[in-house]
Coordinates of C-alpha atoms and ligand atoms in Angstrom, one line a residue:
M1 CA 4.4 7.6 18.0
D2 CA 2.3 10.8 19.0
N3 CA 5.3 12.9 20.6
N4 CA 6.3 12.4 16.8
N5 CA 4.1 13.4 15.0
T6 CA 4.0 16.1 17.4
N7 CA 7.2 17.2 16.5
V8 CA 6.9 16.9 12.7
K9 CA 3.9 19.1 12.9
D10 CA 5.6 21.6 14.4
G11 CA 8.3 21.8 11.6
A12 CA 5.3 21.5 9.6
D13 CA 3.6 24.5 11.0
K14 CA 6.4 26.7 10.5
V15 CA 7.0 26.3 6.8
A16 CA 4.9 27.7 3.6
G17 CA 7.3 28.1 0.6
R18 CA 9.3 25.3 -0.4
D19 CA 12.1 26.3 0.2
Q20 CA 11.5 26.4 4.0
V21 CA 10.5 23.2 3.7
Q22 CA 13.9 22.1 2.2
E23 CA 15.1 23.5 5.0
A24 CA 13.2 22.2 7.6
A25 CA 14.2 19.0 6.1
K26 CA 16.7 19.2 5.9
N27 CA 17.4 20.5 9.8
L28 CA 15.3 17.2 10.8
F29 CA 17.8 15.1 8.8
D30 CA 20.9 17.1 10.7
D31 CA 19.0 16.4 13.7
F32 CA 18.8 13.0 13.5
A33 CA 22.7 12.5 12.0
K34 CA 23.9 14.3 15.1
T35 CA 22.1 12.1 17.2
A36 CA 22.5 8.2 15.7
K37 CA 24.9 5.8 16.4
V38 CA 25.7 2.8 15.3
G39 CA 23.6 -0.7 15.7
E40 CA 20.9 -0.5 18.4
Q41 CA 21.3 2.7 19.4
Q42 CA 20.3 3.7 15.6
L43 CA 17.3 1.5 16.2
A44 CA 16.0 3.5 19.0
Q45 CA 16.9 6.5 17.7
A46 CA 15.2 6.0 14.6
T47 CA 12.4 4.3 17.1
T48 CA 11.7 6.8 19.2
N49 CA 12.6 9.4 15.7
P50 CA 11.3 8.4 12.6
V51 CA 11.5 11.5 10.8
A52 CA 15.0 10.6 9.6
A53 CA 15.9 10.8 6.6
P54 CA 13.4 12.9 4.4
R55 CA 13.0 11.1 1.9
T56 CA 14.5 12.0 -1.8
L57 CA 13.0 10.7 -5.0
D58 CA 10.2 8.7 -5.6
R59 CA 11.2 5.7 -6.7
P60 CA 10.6 3.3 -3.6
T61 CA 11.8 -0.3 -5.1
G62 CA 9.1 -2.5 -2.5
L63 CA 5.6 -2.1 -1.4
V64 CA 5.5 -4.0 1.6
V65 CA 2.4 -5.3 3.8
V66 CA 4.2 -4.9 7.0
P67 CA 4.5 -0.7 7.5
P68 CA 8.0 0.2 9.3
Y69 CA 6.2 2.0 12.3
L70 CA 5.2 -1.5 12.5
L71 CA 8.2 -3.2 12.9
R72 CA 10.1 -0.5 14.5
E73 CA 7.0 -1.2 17.5
M74 CA 8.5 -4.6 17.4
A75 CA 11.8 -4.2 17.2
N76 CA 11.6 -1.4 19.8
R77 CA 9.0 -4.0 22.6
N78 CA 10.8 -7.2 21.2
P79 CA 14.5 -5.6 21.7
N80 CA 15.3 -9.8 21.8
N81 CA 14.3 -10.3 18.9
K82 CA 16.4 -9.4 16.3
S83 CA 14.1 -10.9 13.0
F84 CA 11.9 -7.2 13.4
A85 CA 15.4 -4.5 13.1
E86 CA 16.6 -6.8 10.4
T87 CA 13.3 -7.1 8.5
L88 CA 13.1 -3.3 9.4
N89 CA 16.2 -2.6 8.2
K90 CA 15.0 -4.8 4.7
T91 CA 12.5 -2.5 4.2
E92 CA 13.3 0.5 4.7
E93 CA 15.7 -0.5 2.5
M94 CA 13.3 -1.6 -0.3
L95 CA 11.7 2.2 0.0
T96 CA 14.2 3.9 -0.5
P97 CA 13.6 5.0 -4.2
K98 CA 16.0 3.4 -6.9
A99 CA 16.2 4.5 -10.4
A100 CA 15.8 0.6 -11.3
V101 CA 13.1 -0.6 -14.2
E102 CA 12.5 -4.0 -14.2
P103 CA 10.5 -4.9 -17.1
S104 CA 6.8 -6.7 -16.8
V105 CA 6.8 -10.4 -18.0
V106 CA 4.1 -10.6 -20.3
D107 CA 2.0 -13.7 -21.8
D108 CA -1.1 -12.6 -23.0
Q109 CA -3.1 -15.2 -20.0
G110 CA -1.9 -13.4 -16.9
K111 CA -0.5 -17.1 -16.0
I112 CA 0.0 -18.0 -12.3
E113 CA 3.3 -19.0 -11.2
V114 CA 4.5 -19.6 -7.7
Y115 CA 8.1 -20.4 -6.1
D116 CA 9.4 -21.5 -3.2
A117 CA 12.6 -19.1 -2.1
K118 CA 12.8 -22.1 1.0
G119 CA 13.7 -19.8 3.5
K120 CA 16.4 -17.6 1.2
E121 CA 15.8 -13.9 -0.1
V122 CA 15.8 -15.3 -3.4
H123 CA 13.9 -14.2 -7.3
P124 CA 11.9 -17.1 -7.7
G125 CA 13.2 -19.8 -6.2
D126 CA 12.6 -23.3 -7.4
K127 CA 9.3 -23.7 -9.1
A128 CA 6.3 -24.6 -6.8
R129 CA 2.9 -24.5 -8.9
F130 CA 2.2 -23.2 -12.2
E131 CA -0.8 -23.0 -14.2
G132 CA -3.6 -25.3 -14.8
E133 CA -1.1 -28.0 -12.0
P134 CA -3.3 -29.8 -9.4
A135 CA -3.0 -28.2 -6.1
I136 CA 0.1 -29.4 -4.2
G137 CA -0.3 -29.9 -0.2
D138 CA 1.9 -27.2 0.8
V139 CA -0.7 -24.8 2.2
E140 CA 1.5 -21.7 1.7
V141 CA 1.8 -22.9 -1.8
D142 CA -1.9 -23.4 -3.0
N143 CA -3.3 -20.6 -1.0
T144 CA -1.0 -18.1 -2.7
Y145 CA -1.9 -19.9 -6.7
D146 CA -6.2 -19.9 -5.0
Y147 CA -5.6 -15.5 -4.0
A148 CA -3.7 -14.5 -7.6
K149 CA -6.0 -16.3 -9.5
S150 CA -8.7 -15.0 -6.9
A151 CA -6.9 -11.7 -8.0
R152 CA -7.2 -12.3 -12.1
E153 CA -10.3 -12.8 -11.6
F154 CA -11.6 -10.5 -9.9
Y155 CA -9.6 -7.9 -12.0
K156 CA -11.3 -9.8 -15.5
D157 CA -15.2 -10.4 -14.4
V158 CA -15.1 -7.1 -12.7
L159 CA -12.8 -4.3 -14.0
N160 CA -12.8 -6.1 -17.2
R161 CA -8.5 -5.2 -17.3
N162 CA -7.0 -8.6 -18.0
S163 CA -4.4 -9.4 -15.5
I164 CA -1.8 -6.4 -13.8
D165 CA -1.3 -5.0 -17.1
D166 CA -4.2 -5.2 -19.0
K167 CA -2.3 -6.8 -20.9
G168 CA -1.9 -10.8 -19.9
M169 CA 1.4 -9.5 -17.4
K170 CA 2.3 -12.5 -15.2
M171 CA 1.0 -13.5 -12.3
I172 CA 4.4 -14.2 -10.1
S173 CA 4.9 -14.8 -6.8
T174 CA 7.7 -16.6 -3.8
V175 CA 6.6 -18.3 -1.0
N176 CA 8.8 -19.2 2.2
Y177 CA 10.9 -15.8 0.8
G178 CA 14.2 -15.6 3.9
D179 CA 14.7 -16.5 7.1
N180 CA 12.3 -15.1 9.9
Y181 CA 11.5 -12.3 7.4
E182 CA 8.4 -10.6 8.6
N183 CA 7.5 -9.0 5.7
A184 CA 5.4 -9.5 2.1
F185 CA 5.8 -6.6 -1.2
W186 CA 5.3 -6.0 -4.8
N187 CA 8.6 -4.8 -6.1
G188 CA 7.1 -4.4 -9.3
S189 CA 6.8 -7.1 -11.6
Q190 CA 5.8 -9.6 -8.8
M191 CA 4.4 -10.9 -4.8
T192 CA 7.0 -11.7 -2.8
Y193 CA 5.9 -13.2 1.1
G194 CA 8.3 -13.9 3.9
R195 CA 8.0 -16.6 6.3
P196 CA 7.3 -15.6 10.1
G197 CA 9.5 -16.7 12.3
K198 CA 8.7 -19.2 15.0
D199 CA 8.5 -16.5 17.5
S200 CA 6.7 -14.6 15.7
P201 CA 3.4 -12.5 16.3
F202 CA 2.8 -12.8 12.7
K203 CA 1.1 -15.9 11.6
S204 CA 0.9 -15.7 7.5
F205 CA 1.6 -13.3 5.1
V206 CA -0.2 -15.3 2.8
L207 CA -4.0 -13.7 2.9
E208 CA -6.3 -12.5 0.2
D209 CA -6.4 -9.6 0.3
V210 CA -3.0 -9.2 0.8
A211 CA -3.2 -10.5 -1.9
G212 CA -5.5 -8.6 -3.7
H213 CA -3.2 -5.5 -2.8
E214 CA -0.6 -6.1 -3.7
V215 CA -1.8 -7.3 -6.7
T216 CA -3.6 -4.2 -7.1
H217 CA -0.4 -1.7 -6.1
G218 CA 0.4 -2.9 -9.6
V219 CA -2.7 -2.5 -11.4
I220 CA -2.3 1.4 -10.1
E221 CA 1.1 1.6 -11.0
K222 CA 0.0 0.8 -14.9
V223 CA -3.4 3.5 -14.9
S224 CA -2.6 6.3 -13.0
G225 CA 1.2 5.9 -10.8
M226 CA 0.5 7.6 -8.0
I227 CA 3.1 9.3 -6.2
Y228 CA 3.7 7.3 -2.7
W229 CA 4.7 10.6 -1.0
G230 CA 1.7 12.1 0.9
Q231 CA -2.0 12.1 0.0
S232 CA -1.4 10.0 -3.1
G233 CA 1.1 8.3 -2.0
A234 CA -1.9 7.7 1.2
L235 CA -4.3 7.2 -2.3
N236 CA -2.5 4.4 -3.1
E237 CA -2.6 2.5 -0.9
H238 CA -6.4 3.2 0.0
V239 CA -6.9 2.0 -3.7
A240 CA -5.0 -1.0 -3.2
D241 CA -6.5 -2.2 0.1
V242 CA -10.0 -1.3 -2.1
F243 CA -9.7 -3.4 -4.5
G244 CA -7.9 -6.0 -2.5
E245 CA -10.5 -5.8 0.2
L246 CA -13.2 -6.0 -2.8
M247 CA -11.5 -9.3 -4.6
Q248 CA -11.7 -11.1 -0.5
Q249 CA -15.7 -9.7 -0.7
K250 CA -16.2 -11.0 -4.0
R251 CA -15.1 -14.6 -4.0
K252 CA -16.7 -15.2 -0.8
G253 CA -19.9 -13.5 -1.6
I254 CA -20.4 -10.7 1.1
T255 CA -22.3 -7.6 0.8
A256 CA -21.0 -4.7 1.3
D257 CA -23.5 -4.4 5.4
K258 CA -22.0 -8.2 6.2
A259 CA -17.8 -7.6 5.1
D260 CA -15.1 -7.4 8.1
W261 CA -13.7 -3.7 6.7
M262 CA -10.5 -5.6 7.2
I263 CA -7.1 -5.5 5.4
G264 CA -5.4 -8.8 6.7
D265 CA -6.9 -10.7 8.9
G266 CA -5.8 -13.9 9.4
L267 CA -2.3 -12.4 9.5
W268 CA -1.8 -12.3 13.8
K269 CA -1.4 -15.0 16.0
D270 CA -4.6 -14.9 18.0
H271 CA -3.6 -14.5 21.1
I272 CA -3.1 -10.5 19.3
K273 CA -6.7 -9.3 19.6
A274 CA -8.6 -6.2 18.4
A275 CA -9.0 -3.1 19.2
D276 CA -11.8 -4.6 21.6
G277 CA -9.4 -6.8 22.8
V278 CA -12.3 -9.2 21.9
S279 CA -12.1 -9.0 18.3
P280 CA -10.2 -10.5 15.4
S281 CA -7.5 -8.9 14.7
G282 CA -6.0 -7.8 11.3
L283 CA -3.6 -4.9 9.9
R284 CA -6.2 -2.5 8.9
N285 CA -9.9 -1.9 9.4
M286 CA -11.1 0.2 6.4
L287 CA -14.5 0.8 8.5
N288 CA -13.2 1.8 12.1
P289 CA -9.3 2.7 11.4
G290 CA -7.0 2.4 14.0
T291 CA -9.3 -0.5 15.7
A292 CA -7.2 -2.8 14.2
Y293 CA -5.1 -4.6 16.2
N294 CA -3.7 -3.2 19.9
D295 CA -1.5 -5.2 21.9
A296 CA 1.3 -4.9 24.0
S297 CA 3.5 -6.5 22.0
V298 CA 3.3 -4.6 18.9
G299 CA 1.1 -1.3 19.4
K300 CA -1.7 -0.6 18.5
D301 CA -3.7 0.5 15.0
P302 CA -2.7 4.3 14.5
Q303 CA -4.6 5.0 11.8
P304 CA -7.1 8.4 12.1
G305 CA -10.1 7.7 10.2
H306 CA -10.8 11.5 9.9
M307 CA -9.5 14.9 8.2
K308 CA -9.2 16.5 12.0
D309 CA -7.0 13.5 13.1
Y310 CA -4.9 13.3 10.3
V311 CA -1.2 12.6 10.4
Q312 CA 1.6 14.9 9.5
T313 CA 5.2 12.9 9.8
W314 CA 7.9 13.2 6.8
G315 CA 8.2 9.2 8.1
D316 CA 6.2 6.2 6.4
N317 CA 6.4 8.3 3.0
G318 CA 4.9 10.9 4.2
G319 CA 1.8 9.2 6.7
V320 CA 1.3 7.2 3.3
H321 CA 0.2 4.3 5.9
Y322 CA -1.7 6.3 8.6
N323 CA -3.6 8.5 6.5
S324 CA -5.3 6.2 3.9
G325 CA -7.7 5.0 6.3
I326 CA -9.5 8.2 6.0
P327 CA -10.3 7.7 2.5
N328 CA -10.7 4.3 3.5
R329 CA -13.9 5.1 6.2
A330 CA -15.4 7.1 3.5
F331 CA -15.2 3.7 0.5
A332 CA -16.9 1.7 3.4
T333 CA -19.3 4.0 4.5
F334 CA -19.9 4.7 1.2
A335 CA -20.4 1.0 0.5
I336 CA -22.5 0.0 2.8
A337 CA -25.3 3.1 2.0
V338 CA -25.2 1.9 -1.5
G339 CA -26.0 -1.5 -0.1
G340 CA -25.5 -5.2 -1.4
N341 CA -21.5 -6.0 -3.6
A342 CA -19.6 -3.4 -3.2
W343 CA -17.4 -4.9 -5.6
E344 CA -20.1 -3.5 -8.0
K345 CA -21.0 -0.1 -8.3
P346 CA -18.6 1.5 -6.2
G347 CA -16.1 -0.4 -7.0
Q348 CA -16.5 0.6 -10.7
I349 CA -17.1 4.0 -9.3
W350 CA -13.4 3.9 -7.6
Y351 CA -12.2 2.4 -10.7
E352 CA -13.9 4.6 -13.2
A353 CA -11.8 7.7 -10.4
L354 CA -8.7 6.0 -10.9
K355 CA -8.4 6.1 -14.2
N356 CA -8.9 9.6 -14.8
A357 CA -6.9 11.1 -11.1
G358 CA -3.7 11.4 -12.6
N359 CA 0.0 11.0 -10.8
N360 CA -0.6 13.7 -7.0
P361 CA -4.3 14.1 -6.7
S362 CA -5.1 15.8 -2.9
F363 CA -7.8 13.8 -0.6
Q364 CA -10.1 16.6 -2.4
Q365 CA -9.8 16.0 -5.9
F366 CA -9.2 12.3 -5.7
A367 CA -13.4 12.4 -4.1
Q368 CA -14.5 14.9 -6.9
H369 CA -13.1 12.1 -9.4
T370 CA -15.6 9.4 -7.6
I371 CA -18.5 12.1 -8.0
D372 CA -17.0 13.0 -11.8
A373 CA -17.6 9.1 -11.9
A374 CA -20.8 8.0 -10.2
N375 CA -22.1 10.9 -12.6
K376 CA -20.3 9.4 -15.9
L377 CA -21.3 5.8 -15.1
G378 CA -25.1 7.1 -14.7
Y379 CA -24.7 5.8 -10.8
T380 CA -26.7 9.8 -10.0
G381 CA -28.6 8.2 -7.2
E382 CA -25.8 7.6 -5.6
V383 CA -24.6 10.9 -6.3
A384 CA -25.7 12.5 -2.6
K385 CA -24.5 9.2 -0.7
L386 CA -21.3 9.2 -2.0
Q387 CA -21.0 13.0 -1.0
K388 CA -22.2 12.7 2.7
A389 CA -19.5 9.6 2.4
W390 CA -16.7 12.4 2.0
E391 CA -18.1 14.8 4.2
D392 CA -17.9 12.5 7.5
V393 CA -14.0 12.0 7.1
G394 CA -13.4 15.8 6.7
I395 CA -12.7 16.0 2.7
T396 CA -15.1 18.1 0.3
P397 CA -14.8 17.2 -2.6
S398 CA -13.4 19.5 -4.9
A399 CA -12.4 19.8 -8.7
K400 CA -9.9 22.7 -7.0
A401 CA -8.8 21.1 -4.0
L402 CA -5.7 22.9 -2.3
D403 CA -2.6 20.4 -3.6
N404 CA -1.5 17.8 -1.9
I405 CA -1.1 19.3 1.5
T406 CA 1.2 16.8 3.1
P407 CA 5.3 18.4 3.7
G408 CA 7.3 17.3 0.6
A409 CA 4.3 16.7 -1.2
A410 CA 5.4 19.6 -4.0
E411 CA 8.9 18.6 -4.4
K412 CA 8.4 14.5 -4.6
R413 CA 6.9 16.0 -7.8
E414 CA 9.3 18.1 -9.3
Q415 CA 12.2 15.3 -8.6
L416 CA 9.7 13.1 -10.3
E417 CA 9.7 15.1 -13.0
Q418 CA 13.3 16.3 -13.5
L419 CA 14.3 12.2 -12.8
Q420 CA 11.8 11.4 -15.8
K421 CA 13.0 14.2 -18.1
D422 CA 16.3 12.8 -17.0
G423 CA 16.0 9.7 -19.6
Q424 CA 14.7 6.9 -17.6
K425 CA 14.4 4.7 -19.7
P426 CA 10.5 3.8 -21.3
D427 CA 9.1 0.4 -20.6
H428 CA 7.4 -0.7 -23.9
D429 CA 4.1 -1.6 -21.8
H430 CA 2.8 1.7 -21.3
D431 CA 1.1 2.3 -24.4
H432 CA -2.7 2.1 -23.1
D433 CA -2.2 4.1 -19.8
H434 CA -4.9 6.9 -18.7
G435 CA -4.2 10.6 -17.9
P436 CA -1.1 12.6 -18.3
V437 CA 2.9 11.2 -18.0
Q438 CA 3.1 9.5 -15.2
R439 CA 5.5 6.7 -16.0
G440 CA 7.8 5.9 -12.6
S441 CA 6.3 7.5 -10.0
V442 CA 4.6 4.8 -8.1
P443 CA 7.7 2.6 -6.8
R444 CA 8.5 -0.5 -9.2
A445 CA 11.0 -2.4 -10.1
R446 CA 14.0 -3.7 -9.2
K447 CA 14.9 -7.9 -9.6
A448 CA 15.7 -8.2 -5.6
A449 CA 19.5 -10.3 -5.6
Ligands
ZN501 ZN1 1.0 -1.1 -0.1

């Protein structure tokens, strides 16, 4: 992984203008295409060179829980278990931008519907448990129901938001999706949880903060439409982590200083430990990025927690699941400095910042939006703590920040704007969006077959 990042970094250092970035991207792609072979070899190549093909548009169709880089590590380290490579292929396909738009299902009340795919790759599957029905005794179904409810209540009680779209969009989930399907995802209109294989190191994808994270991707899409690439994409990931974690902290009644700040705690089977070798593992640690897991069978959590370790890569949509660690750490340290319940002042500040951030904020600009939000909400006593939390991760809040520094960010924005110009069908539930034009900037729905 380090090699790849270094390669990309070297490439990125040489380019300055847009044409040069495109040229560099093309060269990287050509190199990849030349050496790639079918089957195992192709996977091996993709594994050692995640640069692969630069994305051409900003419309992936699904937002996944387990990032491609982790599946790649697992496929590489466990060549006998084909389910990792297969899920990787499906995940990459899902992250490949598509233009189709699936309208959301609105019922005005955010009603919960849980379906069971029973090991097939179908949506939504058989009815399992709907709003108001009692528990059915299936732990995956009942937990899914409870977490959807927790997410809906969090948005209503804490942020005064009526479900995902603020218009009562139904909360639809499918469990037991696929056979050895090693991931969970938000496809723009519903949540889907795969069923880990028998030999998988994953225990379950039905986790409260994971559910909250994915639902929040839907909220972000509606509120600001942050482009899923580079820094705005990492902020998209970051905000999804923030509210996913906060809804878990709120339901459990845990204050900021007592929280574990772990996204996906309970994701791994018990033999996979955190980086210290003893603590429980997870997928990402917001307070201490890079420490969530470390095991010979799955690799080590690669997230940076400071701008000095910022990951430049064409993989992972420009490092969205890597660099989200940086703002994650700023949020967690700020919430601890404020004290008490993180979903109160810090959560309110982040939601207000999200509303004003637009679709392509840099880290610096988003940081400035949080400071503006704190002032606007009357939390002026917290501004110095906020400033310090950002500076401690190497970010100086600034409205006039440099543009999104990730290679390709400018192209992504242009392509997005072109896509919108080319007549993306407006979907009717966008009337109340905040900020400038954002439709379609974030992965959204194409109903999986
Ligand atoms: Zn995500």
